[in-house]
Amino acid sequence: MELTQIAGTRDDFQIVHHLTLTGTQVEIGRALTEEARRLGWAPVPTNPTVNRARRAWFEHGWPQHHARLDGAAQALGLDPDQDDVALDGLAFVPRGSGCSALWCPPSASADGHGRAARNYDFFTLSTSEILGGEPQEGELPMASRPYVISTRPDDGLAATVITMSDLDGCMDGINEAGLAVMLLVADFEQATPSADAAPQVGVSAVQLPRYVLDTCENVEQAKQALLRAKQYDHGVPLHYLVADARGGAFVWERGRDGGEHIVEYGDAPLCVTNHQLHLHPDPMSLPADNPHTFGTFDRIRTLHERSKGVTLSEGDLRDGLRAVRQGESPESPFRTLWSTVFDPAARTLTASFYLGDGRYTEDLVFSAAR
């Protein structure tokens, strides 16, 4: 395990660490758990019947994660078949996000490289403040310690991911095959966090990107994996932009009725913000924003206008992100905490992290290749 501080100081909003892990999936799971414990995570009691079914699902549907759970058990000195505690969900702060994303296909790219770009928007508050209380002494903002995690397993696909909250999940990621995944809130107006956040059978909303990166090499494989998978959220539905090195891309959504949707726009740019695209497929025929929509309709109109019928350079993608970046009003509790550009053909993820108002890091480039 190699842990490096790559950005930020105690005087900045964010301190960013890069964690590099090699070895078997079991060894990677053990190392992730040890780091999570250092950050304050502890396994939580759970329903033994449900947990037994969870492990069985992972064994057949996501064997990489199942092996990492064995590593977690080693780190904790527990029997891996113990059913009364969950050994995953390595969260050290609450999760969730706003965000905007844009996929530029090779045909619309200035250099023929398909690219995706996204802003990760979130609160600058502590957990206590978001829950309506006062910050505790010494309590940090919940999103102030993101991780970049590079895994190089002996027995699976290498990947690099960014996570705000869950060391065994991710918000942005790309694997060595050039498959990229990023998550966004899918419906702000209907989001109602569940009072029961117990793990369920299948993949959680923040585990889903890691599941895709572990098991798939292109968008066609990702579609099949997602259609086969059992999925759940805790009242805050997310959707996912998936793109690959071949130039394919789609958005994966699950409707309020549990229906599953693959949204594609063919060989054209694909814009995503925080409403369900299968309900609003035309970016120019959207309702007006209201205080509960977090500007989702205005942001997607801006991205659409900037990308339709034009050739986009990597610089144009970055300009588009800046155009929909969260404002820096003192009254606003939101900021764009990082901006990411994915180049699936090059297997790279480039990120710039928020340090304070008007201040971002230089572009930091991470490779998913071995």
Short mmCIF file of C-alpha atoms in Angstrom, two decimals:
data_model
loop_
_atom_site.label_atom_id
_atom_site.label_comp_id
_atom_site.label_asym_id
_atom_site.label_seq_id
_atom_site.Cartn_x
_atom_site.Cartn_y
_atom_site.Cartn_z
CA MET A 1 0.00 0.00 0.00
CA GLU A 2 1.31 3.43 -0.96
CA LEU A 3 -0.44 6.52 0.46
CA THR A 4 0.59 10.00 -0.72
CA GLN A 5 -0.82 13.46 -0.02
CA ILE A 6 -1.05 15.00 -3.49
CA ALA A 7 -2.88 18.30 -2.98
CA GLY A 8 -3.94 20.78 -0.31
CA THR A 9 -2.68 21.82 3.10
CA ARG A 10 -4.28 22.38 6.49
CA ASP A 11 -5.12 25.91 5.30
CA ASP A 12 -7.10 24.66 2.27
CA PHE A 13 -10.64 23.30 2.10
CA GLN A 14 -9.53 19.95 0.69
CA ILE A 15 -6.58 17.70 1.34
CA VAL A 16 -6.39 15.01 -1.34
CA HIS A 17 -4.67 11.65 -0.91
CA HIS A 18 -3.66 9.12 -3.55
CA LEU A 19 -3.81 5.50 -2.42
CA THR A 20 -2.16 2.87 -4.63
CA LEU A 21 -2.87 -0.81 -3.96
CA THR A 22 -1.41 -3.91 -5.60
CA GLY A 23 -1.68 -7.65 -5.06
CA THR A 24 -4.62 -10.03 -5.01
CA GLN A 25 -8.18 -8.81 -4.51
CA VAL A 26 -8.00 -10.26 -0.98
CA GLU A 27 -4.88 -8.21 -0.22
CA ILE A 28 -6.46 -5.08 -1.71
CA GLY A 29 -9.58 -5.61 0.42
CA ARG A 30 -7.47 -5.95 3.54
CA ALA A 31 -5.55 -2.75 2.77
CA LEU A 32 -8.73 -0.76 2.02
CA THR A 33 -10.25 -1.90 5.31
CA GLU A 34 -7.14 -0.98 7.27
CA GLU A 35 -7.21 2.52 5.77
CA ALA A 36 -10.94 2.85 6.45
CA ARG A 37 -10.42 1.85 10.09
CA ARG A 38 -7.71 4.51 10.38
CA LEU A 39 -10.29 7.05 9.21
CA GLY A 40 -12.84 5.93 11.83
CA TRP A 41 -14.90 3.28 10.00
CA ALA A 42 -16.17 0.24 11.89
CA PRO A 43 -18.30 -2.69 10.67
CA VAL A 44 -21.99 -2.32 11.43
CA PRO A 45 -24.38 -5.02 12.69
CA THR A 46 -26.79 -6.18 10.03
CA ASN A 47 -29.54 -8.70 9.42
CA PRO A 48 -27.81 -12.11 9.20
CA THR A 49 -30.28 -13.49 6.65
CA VAL A 50 -29.84 -10.49 4.36
CA ASN A 51 -26.07 -10.49 4.82
CA ARG A 52 -25.82 -14.18 3.93
CA ALA A 53 -27.74 -13.47 0.72
CA ARG A 54 -25.52 -10.45 0.01
CA ARG A 55 -22.35 -12.54 0.17
CA ALA A 56 -23.90 -15.21 -2.06
CA TRP A 57 -24.86 -12.55 -4.63
CA PHE A 58 -21.35 -11.07 -4.57
CA GLU A 59 -19.78 -14.52 -4.96
CA HIS A 60 -21.60 -15.10 -8.26
CA GLY A 61 -22.30 -11.56 -9.50
CA TRP A 62 -19.25 -9.61 -8.33
CA PRO A 63 -16.46 -12.03 -7.35
CA GLN A 64 -13.86 -9.26 -7.10
CA HIS A 65 -15.81 -7.61 -4.29
CA HIS A 66 -16.46 -10.98 -2.65
CA ALA A 67 -12.70 -11.58 -2.51
CA ARG A 68 -12.11 -8.11 -1.06
CA LEU A 69 -14.62 -8.92 1.68
CA ASP A 70 -12.39 -11.86 2.62
CA GLY A 71 -9.55 -9.35 2.90
CA ALA A 72 -11.71 -7.12 5.09
CA ALA A 73 -12.36 -10.07 7.40
CA GLN A 74 -8.61 -10.68 7.67
CA ALA A 75 -8.02 -7.04 8.62
CA LEU A 76 -10.71 -7.25 11.31
CA GLY A 77 -9.79 -10.71 12.61
CA LEU A 78 -13.25 -12.02 11.77
CA ASP A 79 -14.63 -15.12 10.09
CA PRO A 80 -15.40 -14.09 6.47
CA ASP A 81 -18.63 -16.11 6.67
CA GLN A 82 -19.81 -14.28 9.81
CA ASP A 83 -23.32 -13.11 9.00
CA ASP A 84 -24.13 -10.54 11.68
CA VAL A 85 -21.88 -7.67 10.47
CA ALA A 86 -21.39 -6.03 7.07
CA LEU A 87 -17.74 -5.99 6.02
CA ASP A 88 -18.16 -3.45 3.21
CA GLY A 89 -19.56 0.07 2.97
CA LEU A 90 -16.20 1.56 3.97
CA ALA A 91 -17.71 5.04 4.42
CA PHE A 92 -16.00 7.69 6.49
CA VAL A 93 -18.45 10.53 5.69
CA PRO A 94 -22.06 10.68 4.39
CA ARG A 95 -22.53 10.51 0.64
CA GLY A 96 -24.47 12.14 -2.22
CA SER A 97 -23.87 14.83 -4.84
CA GLY A 98 -25.19 17.23 -7.45
CA CYS A 99 -23.04 17.54 -10.57
CA SER A 100 -22.95 18.10 -14.33
CA ALA A 101 -21.36 15.91 -17.01
CA LEU A 102 -20.77 15.99 -20.77
CA TRP A 103 -19.66 13.23 -23.17
CA CYS A 104 -18.03 14.30 -26.43
CA PRO A 105 -17.90 11.40 -28.95
CA PRO A 106 -14.85 10.93 -31.23
CA SER A 107 -16.79 12.35 -34.20
CA ALA A 108 -17.24 15.68 -32.40
CA SER A 109 -13.74 15.82 -30.92
CA ALA A 110 -11.00 18.00 -32.34
CA ASP A 111 -8.40 15.20 -32.10
CA GLY A 112 -10.67 12.16 -32.56
CA HIS A 113 -10.55 11.18 -28.88
CA GLY A 114 -13.91 10.70 -27.21
CA ARG A 115 -13.87 12.40 -23.81
CA ALA A 116 -16.14 12.86 -20.82
CA ALA A 117 -15.98 15.80 -18.43
CA ARG A 118 -17.78 16.43 -15.17
CA ASN A 119 -18.14 18.74 -12.17
CA TYR A 120 -18.62 17.12 -8.78
CA ASP A 121 -20.82 19.47 -6.71
CA PHE A 122 -21.41 19.03 -3.00
CA PHE A 123 -21.90 20.75 0.36
CA THR A 124 -19.04 22.57 2.08
CA LEU A 125 -20.67 21.83 5.46
CA SER A 126 -19.99 19.30 8.18
CA THR A 127 -22.20 16.27 8.68
CA SER A 128 -23.76 17.84 11.78
CA GLU A 129 -24.63 21.02 9.89
CA ILE A 130 -26.22 19.15 7.00
CA LEU A 131 -28.36 17.26 9.50
CA GLY A 132 -29.54 20.60 10.92
CA GLY A 133 -27.29 20.87 13.97
CA GLU A 134 -24.21 22.77 15.01
CA PRO A 135 -20.73 21.59 14.02
CA GLN A 136 -18.94 19.59 16.68
CA GLU A 137 -15.56 20.69 17.99
CA GLY A 138 -12.91 19.74 15.46
CA GLU A 139 -15.46 18.42 12.94
CA LEU A 140 -14.33 18.81 9.34
CA PRO A 141 -16.58 19.43 6.31
CA MET A 142 -17.78 16.05 5.10
CA ALA A 143 -16.23 16.41 1.64
CA SER A 144 -12.88 17.85 2.66
CA ARG A 145 -10.76 14.68 2.44
CA PRO A 146 -11.29 12.98 -0.96
CA TYR A 147 -9.22 10.02 -2.11
CA VAL A 148 -7.86 9.03 -5.48
CA ILE A 149 -7.49 5.24 -5.36
CA SER A 150 -5.51 3.25 -7.92
CA THR A 151 -5.89 -0.54 -7.75
CA ARG A 152 -3.59 -2.88 -9.67
CA PRO A 153 -4.89 -6.37 -8.87
CA ASP A 154 -3.08 -9.52 -9.93
CA ASP A 155 -6.44 -11.06 -10.79
CA GLY A 156 -8.60 -8.40 -12.42
CA LEU A 157 -8.86 -5.06 -14.18
CA ALA A 158 -6.73 -2.18 -12.92
CA ALA A 159 -8.62 1.07 -12.25
CA THR A 160 -8.28 4.57 -10.83
CA VAL A 161 -11.22 6.17 -9.03
CA ILE A 162 -12.07 9.30 -7.06
CA THR A 163 -14.19 8.96 -3.94
CA MET A 164 -15.46 11.47 -1.44
CA SER A 165 -16.83 8.99 1.03
CA ASP A 166 -16.59 5.25 0.40
CA LEU A 167 -13.24 3.56 -0.08
CA ASP A 168 -14.99 0.59 -1.68
CA GLY A 169 -17.18 2.72 -3.94
CA CYS A 170 -16.46 5.71 -6.17
CA MET A 171 -17.87 8.88 -7.72
CA ASP A 172 -15.59 8.88 -10.80
CA GLY A 173 -13.52 6.06 -12.24
CA ILE A 174 -11.76 4.61 -15.29
CA ASN A 175 -10.26 1.16 -15.81
CA GLU A 176 -7.37 -0.15 -17.88
CA ALA A 177 -9.71 -1.13 -20.73
CA GLY A 178 -10.73 2.52 -21.09
CA LEU A 179 -14.20 2.21 -19.55
CA ALA A 180 -15.19 5.34 -17.57
CA VAL A 181 -18.09 5.73 -15.11
CA MET A 182 -19.32 8.74 -13.12
CA LEU A 183 -22.33 9.16 -10.85
CA LEU A 184 -24.76 12.07 -10.49
CA VAL A 185 -27.93 12.64 -8.48
CA ALA A 186 -30.83 11.65 -10.73
CA ASP A 187 -33.78 13.48 -9.16
CA PHE A 188 -33.34 16.24 -6.57
CA GLU A 189 -37.05 16.95 -6.25
CA GLN A 190 -37.94 13.36 -5.31
CA ALA A 191 -34.89 12.59 -3.14
CA THR A 192 -36.04 11.48 0.30
CA PRO A 193 -33.21 9.87 2.29
CA SER A 194 -34.28 6.64 3.92
CA ALA A 195 -34.29 6.30 7.70
CA ASP A 196 -32.97 2.75 7.26
CA ALA A 197 -29.57 2.71 5.57
CA ALA A 198 -28.87 -0.97 6.21
CA PRO A 199 -27.05 -2.74 3.36
CA GLN A 200 -29.23 -4.77 1.02
CA VAL A 201 -28.61 -7.56 -1.47
CA GLY A 202 -26.88 -6.33 -4.62
CA VAL A 203 -24.84 -3.20 -5.30
CA SER A 204 -25.47 0.11 -3.56
CA ALA A 205 -25.65 3.41 -5.44
CA VAL A 206 -21.99 4.26 -4.76
CA GLN A 207 -20.72 0.70 -5.27
CA LEU A 208 -22.25 0.52 -8.75
CA PRO A 209 -19.45 2.41 -10.58
CA ARG A 210 -16.83 0.16 -8.97
CA TYR A 211 -18.89 -2.92 -9.92
CA VAL A 212 -18.90 -1.82 -13.57
CA LEU A 213 -15.18 -1.01 -13.58
CA ASP A 214 -14.35 -4.40 -12.04
CA THR A 215 -16.46 -6.49 -14.40
CA CYS A 216 -16.65 -4.69 -17.78
CA GLU A 217 -14.38 -3.46 -20.56
CA ASN A 218 -16.81 -1.57 -22.83
CA VAL A 219 -20.29 -0.06 -22.87
CA GLU A 220 -21.98 -3.16 -24.31
CA GLN A 221 -20.65 -5.30 -21.46
CA ALA A 222 -21.67 -2.56 -19.00
CA LYS A 223 -25.26 -2.56 -20.28
CA GLN A 224 -25.50 -6.31 -19.78
CA ALA A 225 -23.90 -6.17 -16.33
CA LEU A 226 -26.27 -3.44 -15.18
CA LEU A 227 -29.34 -5.20 -16.51
CA ARG A 228 -28.32 -8.38 -14.67
CA ALA A 229 -27.36 -6.72 -11.40
CA LYS A 230 -29.57 -6.27 -8.36
CA GLN A 231 -29.31 -2.61 -7.29
CA TYR A 232 -30.55 -0.39 -4.49
CA ASP A 233 -30.30 3.17 -3.20
CA HIS A 234 -31.32 4.72 0.10
CA GLY A 235 -33.83 7.25 -1.19
CA VAL A 236 -31.36 9.39 -3.16
CA PRO A 237 -31.49 7.93 -6.69
CA LEU A 238 -28.39 8.33 -8.84
CA HIS A 239 -27.78 7.96 -12.54
CA TYR A 240 -24.52 7.15 -14.30
CA LEU A 241 -22.69 8.26 -17.42
CA VAL A 242 -20.72 5.33 -18.87
CA ALA A 243 -18.27 5.75 -21.79
CA ASP A 244 -15.58 3.61 -23.40
CA ALA A 245 -12.45 3.73 -25.53
CA ARG A 246 -14.40 2.69 -28.63
CA GLY A 247 -16.42 5.91 -28.55
CA GLY A 248 -19.63 4.51 -27.08
CA ALA A 249 -21.58 6.12 -24.24
CA PHE A 250 -24.90 5.86 -22.44
CA VAL A 251 -26.64 6.96 -19.25
CA TRP A 252 -28.03 4.32 -16.89
CA GLU A 253 -31.15 5.28 -14.92
CA ARG A 254 -33.67 3.54 -12.72
CA GLY A 255 -37.10 5.16 -12.60
CA ARG A 256 -39.23 5.73 -9.52
CA ASP A 257 -41.20 2.61 -10.46
CA GLY A 258 -38.04 0.48 -10.56
CA GLY A 259 -37.92 0.51 -14.36
CA GLU A 260 -34.44 0.43 -15.88
CA HIS A 261 -33.46 2.77 -18.70
CA ILE A 262 -30.50 2.99 -21.07
CA VAL A 263 -30.40 6.51 -22.54
CA GLU A 264 -28.35 7.05 -25.71
CA TYR A 265 -28.11 9.89 -28.23
CA GLY A 266 -26.22 8.02 -30.94
CA ASP A 267 -23.14 9.71 -32.32
CA ALA A 268 -23.80 13.02 -30.60
CA PRO A 269 -22.72 14.77 -27.39
CA LEU A 270 -24.50 13.54 -24.29
CA CYS A 271 -25.23 16.01 -21.46
CA VAL A 272 -26.22 14.94 -17.94
CA THR A 273 -27.15 16.92 -14.84
CA ASN A 274 -29.61 16.06 -12.04
CA HIS A 275 -32.91 15.01 -13.58
CA GLN A 276 -33.93 11.78 -15.27
CA LEU A 277 -33.18 11.90 -18.96
CA HIS A 278 -35.68 9.21 -19.91
CA LEU A 279 -38.42 11.57 -18.68
CA HIS A 280 -36.89 14.70 -20.27
CA PRO A 281 -35.01 13.57 -23.41
CA ASP A 282 -34.94 16.96 -25.17
CA PRO A 283 -32.60 19.45 -23.43
CA MET A 284 -34.39 22.36 -25.11
CA SER A 285 -37.89 21.34 -23.96
CA LEU A 286 -37.44 21.43 -20.21
CA PRO A 287 -39.44 23.09 -17.43
CA ALA A 288 -38.10 26.07 -15.57
CA ASP A 289 -35.93 25.44 -12.54
CA ASN A 290 -37.37 25.97 -9.08
CA PRO A 291 -35.74 26.21 -5.63
CA HIS A 292 -35.72 22.40 -5.37
CA THR A 293 -34.10 21.50 -8.72
CA PHE A 294 -30.58 22.78 -7.98
CA GLY A 295 -30.39 24.46 -11.40
CA THR A 296 -30.39 21.10 -13.22
CA PHE A 297 -32.42 22.29 -16.24
CA ASP A 298 -30.46 25.48 -16.78
CA ARG A 299 -27.13 23.66 -16.51
CA ILE A 300 -28.06 21.03 -19.10
CA ARG A 301 -29.35 23.70 -21.49
CA THR A 302 -26.01 25.49 -21.18
CA LEU A 303 -24.02 22.32 -21.87
CA HIS A 304 -26.27 21.41 -24.79
CA GLU A 305 -25.94 24.83 -26.41
CA ARG A 306 -22.16 24.70 -26.07
CA SER A 307 -21.82 21.21 -27.58
CA LYS A 308 -24.43 20.86 -30.34
CA GLY A 309 -23.12 20.83 -33.90
CA VAL A 310 -19.57 21.89 -33.05
CA THR A 311 -16.14 20.29 -32.81
CA LEU A 312 -14.91 20.29 -29.22
CA SER A 313 -11.33 20.37 -28.00
CA GLU A 314 -10.33 19.28 -24.51
CA GLY A 315 -10.14 22.98 -23.67
CA ASP A 316 -13.72 23.45 -24.87
CA LEU A 317 -14.86 20.69 -22.51
CA ARG A 318 -13.14 22.43 -19.62
CA ASP A 319 -14.73 25.74 -20.59
CA GLY A 320 -18.12 24.03 -20.58
CA LEU A 321 -17.51 22.75 -17.05
CA ARG A 322 -16.51 26.21 -15.88
CA ALA A 323 -19.72 27.64 -17.38
CA VAL A 324 -21.85 25.40 -15.13
CA ARG A 325 -19.58 25.41 -12.07
CA GLN A 326 -21.29 26.24 -8.79
CA GLY A 327 -21.12 29.90 -7.81
CA GLU A 328 -19.06 31.04 -4.86
CA SER A 329 -21.57 33.17 -3.01
CA PRO A 330 -21.02 33.22 0.78
CA GLU A 331 -24.71 32.35 1.18
CA SER A 332 -24.41 29.14 -0.85
CA PRO A 333 -23.46 25.88 0.93
CA PHE A 334 -22.44 24.24 -2.40
CA ARG A 335 -19.23 24.30 -4.40
CA THR A 336 -17.82 22.38 -7.32
CA LEU A 337 -15.35 20.27 -5.34
CA TRP A 338 -13.53 18.82 -8.32
CA SER A 339 -13.69 18.81 -12.10
CA THR A 340 -12.65 15.72 -14.03
CA VAL A 341 -11.84 15.00 -17.67
CA PHE A 342 -11.73 11.35 -18.81
CA ASP A 343 -9.82 10.26 -21.92
CA PRO A 344 -10.84 6.61 -22.36
CA ALA A 345 -8.53 6.07 -25.34
CA ALA A 346 -5.54 7.20 -23.27
CA ARG A 347 -6.87 5.48 -20.09
CA THR A 348 -6.43 8.71 -18.13
CA LEU A 349 -8.43 10.68 -15.59
CA THR A 350 -7.44 14.34 -15.06
CA ALA A 351 -8.81 16.19 -12.02
CA SER A 352 -8.62 19.65 -10.48
CA PHE A 353 -9.66 19.95 -6.82
CA TYR A 354 -11.25 22.86 -4.94
CA LEU A 355 -8.95 24.46 -2.35
CA GLY A 356 -11.02 27.54 -1.55
CA ASP A 357 -13.02 30.20 -3.36
CA GLY A 358 -11.26 31.12 -6.58
CA ARG A 359 -8.57 28.49 -5.99
CA TYR A 360 -8.26 25.05 -7.58
CA THR A 361 -5.30 22.74 -7.91
CA GLU A 362 -3.48 22.41 -11.20
CA ASP A 363 -4.65 19.54 -13.37
CA LEU A 364 -3.53 16.24 -11.84
CA VAL A 365 -3.31 13.36 -14.31
CA PHE A 366 -3.86 9.75 -13.22
CA SER A 367 -3.51 6.68 -15.39
CA ALA A 368 -5.60 3.53 -15.13
CA ALA A 369 -2.99 1.56 -17.09
CA ARG A 370 -0.64 -0.78 -15.27
#
